[in-house]
PDB file of C-alpha atoms in Angstrom:
ATOM      1  CA  MET A   1     119.502 148.073 101.857  1.00  0.00           C
ATOM      2  CA  ALA A   2     115.731 148.131 101.570  1.00  0.00           C
ATOM      3  CA  ARG A   3     113.877 148.211 104.848  1.00  0.00           C
ATOM      4  CA  ALA A   4     113.286 144.851 106.506  1.00  0.00           C
ATOM      5  CA  GLY A   5     110.135 143.101 105.384  1.00  0.00           C
ATOM      6  CA  ALA A   6     109.834 144.696 101.947  1.00  0.00           C
ATOM      7  CA  LEU A   7     108.557 142.235  99.370  1.00  0.00           C
ATOM      8  CA  VAL A   8     109.994 142.223  95.876  1.00  0.00           C
ATOM      9  CA  PHE A   9     107.475 142.680  93.076  1.00  0.00           C
ATOM     10  CA  GLY A  10     109.488 142.975  89.887  1.00  0.00           C
ATOM     11  CA  SER A  11     111.067 146.436  89.952  1.00  0.00           C
ATOM     12  CA  PHE A  12     108.881 147.445  92.901  1.00  0.00           C
ATOM     13  CA  ARG A  13     109.033 147.014  96.673  1.00  0.00           C
ATOM     14  CA  THR A  14     105.931 146.400  98.800  1.00  0.00           C
ATOM     15  CA  TYR A  15     106.259 147.340 102.487  1.00  0.00           C
ATOM     16  CA  VAL A  16     102.703 146.428 103.550  1.00  0.00           C
ATOM     17  CA  PRO A  17     101.400 143.458 101.529  1.00  0.00           C
ATOM     18  CA  ARG A  18      97.680 143.678 100.781  1.00  0.00           C
ATOM     19  CA  PRO A  19      96.848 140.886  98.310  1.00  0.00           C
ATOM     20  CA  GLU A  20      93.114 141.536  98.638  1.00  0.00           C
ATOM     21  CA  ALA A  21      93.365 145.272  97.863  1.00  0.00           C
ATOM     22  CA  ASP A  22      91.269 146.519  94.950  1.00  0.00           C
ATOM     23  CA  THR A  23      93.603 149.447  94.178  1.00  0.00           C
ATOM     24  CA  ALA A  24      97.314 149.334  93.400  1.00  0.00           C
ATOM     25  CA  LEU A  25      99.284 152.570  93.811  1.00  0.00           C
ATOM     26  CA  PHE A  26     102.662 152.542  92.082  1.00  0.00           C
ATOM     27  CA  CYS A  27     105.089 155.245  93.227  1.00  0.00           C
ATOM     28  CA  PHE A  28     108.177 156.445  91.358  1.00  0.00           C
ATOM     29  CA  PRO A  29     110.788 158.371  93.390  1.00  0.00           C
ATOM     30  CA  HIS A  30     112.861 161.413  92.494  1.00  0.00           C
ATOM     31  CA  ALA A  31     116.462 161.449  91.263  1.00  0.00           C
ATOM     32  CA  GLY A  32     118.645 159.951  93.963  1.00  0.00           C
ATOM     33  CA  GLY A  33     115.584 158.537  95.692  1.00  0.00           C
ATOM     34  CA  ALA A  34     114.748 154.944  96.548  1.00  0.00           C
ATOM     35  CA  ALA A  35     111.697 152.828  97.221  1.00  0.00           C
ATOM     36  CA  SER A  36     111.933 153.474 100.968  1.00  0.00           C
ATOM     37  CA  PHE A  37     110.993 157.120 100.335  1.00  0.00           C
ATOM     38  CA  PHE A  38     107.411 155.855 100.016  1.00  0.00           C
ATOM     39  CA  SER A  39     107.473 153.284 102.825  1.00  0.00           C
ATOM     40  CA  SER A  40     105.380 155.547 105.086  1.00  0.00           C
ATOM     41  CA  TRP A  41     102.720 155.804 102.362  1.00  0.00           C
ATOM     42  CA  ALA A  42     102.206 152.054 102.597  1.00  0.00           C
ATOM     43  CA  SER A  43     101.339 152.356 106.287  1.00  0.00           C
ATOM     44  CA  LEU A  44      99.137 155.416 105.790  1.00  0.00           C
ATOM     45  CA  ALA A  45      97.137 153.995 102.892  1.00  0.00           C
ATOM     46  CA  PRO A  46      93.706 152.475 103.631  1.00  0.00           C
ATOM     47  CA  ALA A  47      93.297 148.713 103.722  1.00  0.00           C
ATOM     48  CA  GLN A  48      91.938 148.502 100.171  1.00  0.00           C
ATOM     49  CA  VAL A  49      95.093 150.102  98.698  1.00  0.00           C
ATOM     50  CA  ALA A  50      98.389 148.292  98.087  1.00  0.00           C
ATOM     51  CA  VAL A  51     101.366 150.640  97.697  1.00  0.00           C
ATOM     52  CA  HIS A  52     104.274 149.515  95.504  1.00  0.00           C
ATOM     53  CA  ALA A  53     107.396 151.710  95.287  1.00  0.00           C
ATOM     54  CA  ALA A  54     109.825 151.572  92.375  1.00  0.00           C
ATOM     55  CA  GLN A  55     113.362 150.517  93.209  1.00  0.00           C
ATOM     56  CA  TYR A  56     115.739 151.877  90.588  1.00  0.00           C
ATOM     57  CA  PRO A  57     118.965 149.952  89.901  1.00  0.00           C
ATOM     58  CA  GLY A  58     121.961 150.972  91.992  1.00  0.00           C
ATOM     59  CA  ARG A  59     120.370 151.675  95.368  1.00  0.00           C
ATOM     60  CA  GLU A  60     119.287 149.874  98.536  1.00  0.00           C
ATOM     61  CA  ASP A  61     118.754 146.171  97.773  1.00  0.00           C
ATOM     62  CA  ARG A  62     119.759 146.797  94.124  1.00  0.00           C
ATOM     63  CA  PHE A  63     122.992 148.564  95.049  1.00  0.00           C
ATOM     64  CA  GLY A  64     125.221 146.152  93.162  1.00  0.00           C
ATOM     65  CA  GLU A  65     123.406 146.629  89.865  1.00  0.00           C
ATOM     66  CA  PRO A  66     124.631 149.115  87.249  1.00  0.00           C
ATOM     67  CA  PRO A  67     122.433 152.182  86.780  1.00  0.00           C
ATOM     68  CA  ALA A  68     119.816 152.195  84.048  1.00  0.00           C
ATOM     69  CA  THR A  69     120.902 153.581  80.703  1.00  0.00           C
ATOM     70  CA  GLY A  70     117.610 155.292  79.884  1.00  0.00           C
ATOM     71  CA  ILE A  71     114.106 156.066  81.067  1.00  0.00           C
ATOM     72  CA  SER A  72     112.664 153.977  78.222  1.00  0.00           C
ATOM     73  CA  GLU A  73     114.551 150.931  79.484  1.00  0.00           C
ATOM     74  CA  LEU A  74     113.099 151.367  82.966  1.00  0.00           C
ATOM     75  CA  ALA A  75     109.596 152.077  81.668  1.00  0.00           C
ATOM     76  CA  ASP A  76     109.566 148.939  79.503  1.00  0.00           C
ATOM     77  CA  ALA A  77     110.388 146.693  82.462  1.00  0.00           C
ATOM     78  CA  MET A  78     108.030 148.407  84.880  1.00  0.00           C
ATOM     79  CA  ALA A  79     105.085 148.372  82.486  1.00  0.00           C
ATOM     80  CA  VAL A  80     105.393 144.582  82.335  1.00  0.00           C
ATOM     81  CA  ASP A  81     105.179 144.469  86.144  1.00  0.00           C
ATOM     82  CA  LEU A  82     102.038 146.608  86.155  1.00  0.00           C
ATOM     83  CA  LEU A  83     100.291 144.544  83.519  1.00  0.00           C
ATOM     84  CA  ALA A  84     100.367 141.672  86.019  1.00  0.00           C
ATOM     85  CA  VAL A  85      97.775 143.522  88.153  1.00  0.00           C
ATOM     86  CA  ARG A  86      95.546 144.739  85.328  1.00  0.00           C
ATOM     87  CA  GLU A  87      92.438 143.473  87.169  1.00  0.00           C
ATOM     88  CA  ARG A  88      92.914 146.133  89.853  1.00  0.00           C
ATOM     89  CA  ARG A  89      92.434 149.872  89.768  1.00  0.00           C
ATOM     90  CA  VAL A  90      95.931 151.194  89.048  1.00  0.00           C
ATOM     91  CA  ILE A  91      97.159 154.661  90.024  1.00  0.00           C
ATOM     92  CA  LEU A  92     100.620 155.946  89.134  1.00  0.00           C
ATOM     93  CA  PHE A  93     102.385 158.630  91.180  1.00  0.00           C
ATOM     94  CA  GLY A  94     105.763 160.018  90.150  1.00  0.00           C
ATOM     95  CA  HIS A  95     107.747 162.825  91.728  1.00  0.00           C
ATOM     96  CA  SER A  96     110.330 164.887  89.806  1.00  0.00           C
ATOM     97  CA  LEU A  97     112.349 162.401  87.686  1.00  0.00           C
ATOM     98  CA  GLY A  98     109.781 159.814  88.739  1.00  0.00           C
ATOM     99  CA  ALA A  99     107.065 161.840  87.001  1.00  0.00           C
ATOM    100  CA  LEU A 100     108.757 161.327  83.625  1.00  0.00           C
ATOM    101  CA  LEU A 101     109.070 157.615  84.300  1.00  0.00           C
ATOM    102  CA  ALA A 102     105.452 157.312  85.486  1.00  0.00           C
ATOM    103  CA  TYR A 103     104.294 159.121  82.336  1.00  0.00           C
ATOM    104  CA  GLU A 104     106.241 156.759  80.090  1.00  0.00           C
ATOM    105  CA  VAL A 105     104.810 153.755  81.953  1.00  0.00           C
ATOM    106  CA  ALA A 106     101.296 155.208  81.569  1.00  0.00           C
ATOM    107  CA  CYS A 107     101.856 155.511  77.818  1.00  0.00           C
ATOM    108  CA  ARG A 108     102.921 151.872  77.615  1.00  0.00           C
ATOM    109  CA  LEU A 109      99.875 150.742  79.588  1.00  0.00           C
ATOM    110  CA  GLU A 110      97.597 152.578  77.160  1.00  0.00           C
ATOM    111  CA  GLU A 111      99.384 151.008  74.215  1.00  0.00           C
ATOM    112  CA  SER A 112      98.774 147.599  75.815  1.00  0.00           C
ATOM    113  CA  GLY A 113      95.050 148.275  76.196  1.00  0.00           C
ATOM    114  CA  ALA A 114      95.181 148.481  80.003  1.00  0.00           C
ATOM    115  CA  PRO A 115      95.324 152.213  80.869  1.00  0.00           C
ATOM    116  CA  ALA A 116      95.909 153.335  84.427  1.00  0.00           C
ATOM    117  CA  SER A 117      92.948 154.840  86.273  1.00  0.00           C
ATOM    118  CA  ARG A 118      94.967 157.945  87.044  1.00  0.00           C
ATOM    119  CA  LEU A 119      98.446 159.369  86.547  1.00  0.00           C
ATOM    120  CA  VAL A 120      99.657 161.861  89.155  1.00  0.00           C
ATOM    121  CA  VAL A 121     102.805 163.751  88.203  1.00  0.00           C
ATOM    122  CA  SER A 122     104.562 165.889  90.782  1.00  0.00           C
ATOM    123  CA  GLY A 123     107.278 168.520  90.620  1.00  0.00           C
ATOM    124  CA  MET A 124     108.062 168.099  86.906  1.00  0.00           C
ATOM    125  CA  GLY A 125     107.252 170.027  83.752  1.00  0.00           C
ATOM    126  CA  ALA A 126     105.489 168.404  80.799  1.00  0.00           C
ATOM    127  CA  PRO A 127     107.737 165.874  79.009  1.00  0.00           C
ATOM    128  CA  HIS A 128     107.567 167.530  75.590  1.00  0.00           C
ATOM    129  CA  HIS A 129     108.729 170.835  77.093  1.00  0.00           C
ATOM    130  CA  VAL A 130     111.479 169.545  79.418  1.00  0.00           C
ATOM    131  CA  SER A 131     112.826 167.047  76.877  1.00  0.00           C
ATOM    132  CA  GLY A 132     116.414 167.971  76.088  1.00  0.00           C
ATOM    133  CA  THR A 133     116.572 170.810  78.636  1.00  0.00           C
ATOM    134  CA  PHE A 134     118.370 169.086  81.513  1.00  0.00           C
ATOM    135  CA  SER A 135     122.119 169.457  81.890  1.00  0.00           C
ATOM    136  CA  ARG A 136     124.445 166.677  82.931  1.00  0.00           C
ATOM    137  CA  LEU A 137     126.089 166.944  86.331  1.00  0.00           C
ATOM    138  CA  GLU A 138     129.668 166.405  85.258  1.00  0.00           C
ATOM    139  CA  ASP A 139     131.306 165.894  88.644  1.00  0.00           C
ATOM    140  CA  LEU A 140     130.643 164.916  92.244  1.00  0.00           C
ATOM    141  CA  PRO A 141     130.677 168.465  93.687  1.00  0.00           C
ATOM    142  CA  SER A 142     128.006 169.621  91.231  1.00  0.00           C
ATOM    143  CA  ALA A 143     125.820 166.629  92.104  1.00  0.00           C
ATOM    144  CA  MET A 144     126.213 167.377  95.818  1.00  0.00           C
ATOM    145  CA  ALA A 145     125.365 171.043  95.265  1.00  0.00           C
ATOM    146  CA  GLU A 146     122.201 170.135  93.365  1.00  0.00           C
ATOM    147  CA  LEU A 147     121.121 167.776  96.156  1.00  0.00           C
ATOM    148  CA  ARG A 148     121.410 170.656  98.613  1.00  0.00           C
ATOM    149  CA  ARG A 149     119.577 173.091  96.328  1.00  0.00           C
ATOM    150  CA  LEU A 150     116.561 170.864  95.786  1.00  0.00           C
ATOM    151  CA  GLY A 151     116.168 169.882  99.410  1.00  0.00           C
ATOM    152  CA  GLY A 152     114.354 166.679 100.333  1.00  0.00           C
ATOM    153  CA  THR A 153     117.466 165.108 101.861  1.00  0.00           C
ATOM    154  CA  ASP A 154     117.608 165.087 105.647  1.00  0.00           C
ATOM    155  CA  SER A 155     120.077 167.555 107.133  1.00  0.00           C
ATOM    156  CA  GLU A 156     121.842 164.779 109.033  1.00  0.00           C
ATOM    157  CA  VAL A 157     122.521 163.076 105.693  1.00  0.00           C
ATOM    158  CA  LEU A 158     123.790 166.266 104.102  1.00  0.00           C
ATOM    159  CA  ASP A 159     126.138 166.904 107.030  1.00  0.00           C
ATOM    160  CA  ALA A 160     127.284 163.339 107.725  1.00  0.00           C
ATOM    161  CA  PRO A 161     130.948 162.894 106.702  1.00  0.00           C
ATOM    162  CA  GLY A 162     131.210 160.757 103.596  1.00  0.00           C
ATOM    163  CA  LEU A 163     127.514 159.894 103.344  1.00  0.00           C
ATOM    164  CA  LEU A 164     126.593 162.567 100.826  1.00  0.00           C
ATOM    165  CA  GLU A 165     129.550 161.536  98.689  1.00  0.00           C
ATOM    166  CA  PHE A 166     128.084 158.018  98.778  1.00  0.00           C
ATOM    167  CA  LEU A 167     124.664 159.237  97.586  1.00  0.00           C
ATOM    168  CA  ALA A 168     125.838 161.776  95.028  1.00  0.00           C
ATOM    169  CA  PRO A 169     126.943 159.259  92.350  1.00  0.00           C
ATOM    170  CA  VAL A 170     123.458 157.703  92.393  1.00  0.00           C
ATOM    171  CA  PHE A 171     121.912 161.155  92.068  1.00  0.00           C
ATOM    172  CA  LYS A 172     124.285 161.958  89.208  1.00  0.00           C
ATOM    173  CA  ALA A 173     123.330 158.737  87.384  1.00  0.00           C
ATOM    174  CA  ASP A 174     119.640 159.612  87.714  1.00  0.00           C
ATOM    175  CA  SER A 175     120.319 163.150  86.526  1.00  0.00           C
ATOM    176  CA  ASP A 176     121.963 161.657  83.446  1.00  0.00           C
ATOM    177  CA  LEU A 177     118.667 159.848  82.766  1.00  0.00           C
ATOM    178  CA  ALA A 178     116.865 163.185  82.761  1.00  0.00           C
ATOM    179  CA  ALA A 179     119.512 164.763  80.522  1.00  0.00           C
ATOM    180  CA  GLU A 180     119.227 161.932  78.002  1.00  0.00           C
ATOM    181  CA  TYR A 181     115.428 161.795  78.031  1.00  0.00           C
ATOM    182  CA  ARG A 182     113.652 162.647  74.793  1.00  0.00           C
ATOM    183  CA  HIS A 183     109.902 162.772  74.428  1.00  0.00           C
ATOM    184  CA  THR A 184     108.445 161.083  71.353  1.00  0.00           C
ATOM    185  CA  GLN A 185     106.809 163.769  69.243  1.00  0.00           C
ATOM    186  CA  GLY A 186     103.050 163.362  69.059  1.00  0.00           C
ATOM    187  CA  LYS A 187     102.817 160.939  71.996  1.00  0.00           C
ATOM    188  CA  LYS A 188      99.745 161.684  74.143  1.00  0.00           C
ATOM    189  CA  LEU A 189      97.562 160.022  76.754  1.00  0.00           C
ATOM    190  CA  THR A 190      93.994 159.632  75.547  1.00  0.00           C
ATOM    191  CA  ALA A 191      92.472 157.356  78.212  1.00  0.00           C
ATOM    192  CA  THR A 192      94.396 158.288  81.366  1.00  0.00           C
ATOM    193  CA  PRO A 193      93.435 161.378  83.418  1.00  0.00           C
ATOM    194  CA  VAL A 194      96.482 163.327  84.575  1.00  0.00           C
ATOM    195  CA  ASP A 195      96.755 165.238  87.845  1.00  0.00           C
ATOM    196  CA  VAL A 196      99.657 167.668  88.190  1.00  0.00           C
ATOM    197  CA  TYR A 197     100.919 168.426  91.712  1.00  0.00           C
ATOM    198  CA  LEU A 198     103.395 171.117  92.645  1.00  0.00           C
ATOM    199  CA  GLY A 199     104.660 173.063  95.613  1.00  0.00           C
ATOM    200  CA  ASP A 200     103.682 176.718  95.458  1.00  0.00           C
ATOM    201  CA  ARG A 201     107.322 177.678  96.145  1.00  0.00           C
ATOM    202  CA  ASP A 202     108.978 175.148  93.849  1.00  0.00           C
ATOM    203  CA  PRO A 203     111.918 176.981  92.212  1.00  0.00           C
ATOM    204  CA  ASP A 204     111.717 174.807  89.091  1.00  0.00           C
ATOM    205  CA  LEU A 205     107.992 174.455  88.405  1.00  0.00           C
ATOM    206  CA  GLY A 206     105.349 177.180  88.328  1.00  0.00           C
ATOM    207  CA  PRO A 207     101.661 177.127  87.377  1.00  0.00           C
ATOM    208  CA  ALA A 208     102.360 178.056  83.746  1.00  0.00           C
ATOM    209  CA  GLN A 209     104.702 175.101  83.314  1.00  0.00           C
ATOM    210  CA  ALA A 210     102.279 172.775  85.123  1.00  0.00           C
ATOM    211  CA  GLU A 211      99.493 173.754  82.731  1.00  0.00           C
ATOM    212  CA  GLN A 212     101.539 172.499  79.768  1.00  0.00           C
ATOM    213  CA  TRP A 213     100.696 168.921  80.794  1.00  0.00           C
ATOM    214  CA  ALA A 214      97.229 169.604  79.333  1.00  0.00           C
ATOM    215  CA  GLU A 215      98.816 169.376  75.884  1.00  0.00           C
ATOM    216  CA  LEU A 216      99.570 165.676  76.487  1.00  0.00           C
ATOM    217  CA  ALA A 217      96.305 164.372  77.936  1.00  0.00           C
ATOM    218  CA  ALA A 218      92.578 164.473  77.343  1.00  0.00           C
ATOM    219  CA  HIS A 219      91.916 165.477  80.948  1.00  0.00           C
ATOM    220  CA  THR A 220      94.203 167.280  83.409  1.00  0.00           C
ATOM    221  CA  ALA A 221      93.839 168.969  86.780  1.00  0.00           C
ATOM    222  CA  ILE A 222      96.409 170.991  88.738  1.00  0.00           C
ATOM    223  CA  THR A 223      96.793 171.037  92.516  1.00  0.00           C
ATOM    224  CA  ALA A 224      99.244 173.289  94.360  1.00  0.00           C
ATOM    225  CA  PHE A 225     100.392 172.441  97.883  1.00  0.00           C
ATOM    226  CA  PRO A 226     102.210 174.776 100.271  1.00  0.00           C
ATOM    227  CA  GLY A 227     105.940 174.174 100.058  1.00  0.00           C
ATOM    228  CA  ASP A 228     108.968 173.832  97.817  1.00  0.00           C
ATOM    229  CA  HIS A 229     110.068 171.051  95.474  1.00  0.00           C
ATOM    230  CA  PHE A 230     109.680 168.476  98.260  1.00  0.00           C
ATOM    231  CA  TYR A 231     106.333 169.733  99.561  1.00  0.00           C
ATOM    232  CA  LEU A 232     105.161 166.101  99.740  1.00  0.00           C
ATOM    233  CA  THR A 233     107.533 165.179 102.571  1.00  0.00           C
ATOM    234  CA  PRO A 234     105.891 167.211 105.369  1.00  0.00           C
ATOM    235  CA  GLN A 235     102.428 166.783 103.828  1.00  0.00           C
ATOM    236  CA  ARG A 236     102.486 163.096 102.956  1.00  0.00           C
ATOM    237  CA  THR A 237      99.107 162.435 104.599  1.00  0.00           C
ATOM    238  CA  GLU A 238      97.363 165.192 102.632  1.00  0.00           C
ATOM    239  CA  VAL A 239      99.109 164.290  99.384  1.00  0.00           C
ATOM    240  CA  LEU A 240      98.263 160.609  99.673  1.00  0.00           C
ATOM    241  CA  ALA A 241      94.608 161.406 100.420  1.00  0.00           C
ATOM    242  CA  SER A 242      94.507 163.567  97.302  1.00  0.00           C
ATOM    243  CA  VAL A 243      96.093 160.849  95.158  1.00  0.00           C
ATOM    244  CA  LEU A 244      93.555 158.276  96.345  1.00  0.00           C
ATOM    245  CA  ARG A 245      90.443 160.448  96.136  1.00  0.00           C
ATOM    246  CA  PRO A 246      87.608 159.085  93.993  1.00  0.00           C
ATOM    247  CA  GLN A 247      87.934 159.894  90.329  1.00  0.00           C
ATOM    248  CA  VAL A 248      85.529 162.604  89.164  1.00  0.00           C
ATOM    249  CA  ALA A 249      83.764 161.647  85.966  1.00  0.00           C
TER     250      ALA A 249
END
């Protein structure tokens, strides 16, 4: 279940309500992740920032729902939620699978005439290059092995009898989303600056791949943090400060 006190805002969960905030930060978790992954960000954020974390179907308080059938389906619904706060400064942050979803939401916001102030994509190659490159995880053991390879899951979870088997089907469903994802040829962001974050020891994303995001946006910047694919877990304070820094003209 979602942590006690989380408010439901469409597809998002808000752990620290800040109705007077002038900035809304929308966070999109990795494959197998849930809204609670970003609950600490809500407490760390300054008073003028409201943090909303995406809750994908099939986990925590949405456990009974069937998994989404595609990233486009999720992006359509979430873009509608974001358009409800168009009077605020909106920042999107997506990690790994969440980066693809955040990008698709950013595209929909531009198409609606309400572009986000910033899109921050983390731990994921550019959509037009990774499109069609992900393999399906065909069985539970392969999903469990991939969870261990990527890291980001607490060791007590990985070693707890039966718990990893409980999480692995959700991770597999999210991995299917990545495998089915196809980027629309020619789609680009023209009004949304894109920041690309990566761990300097990420086994799946290097500087050359990060630079390919520049082909999809008018303005991009790359920031490398010490660490692997889940560099943002031990450095959440530094990462959040970077996400919220003033936009350079």
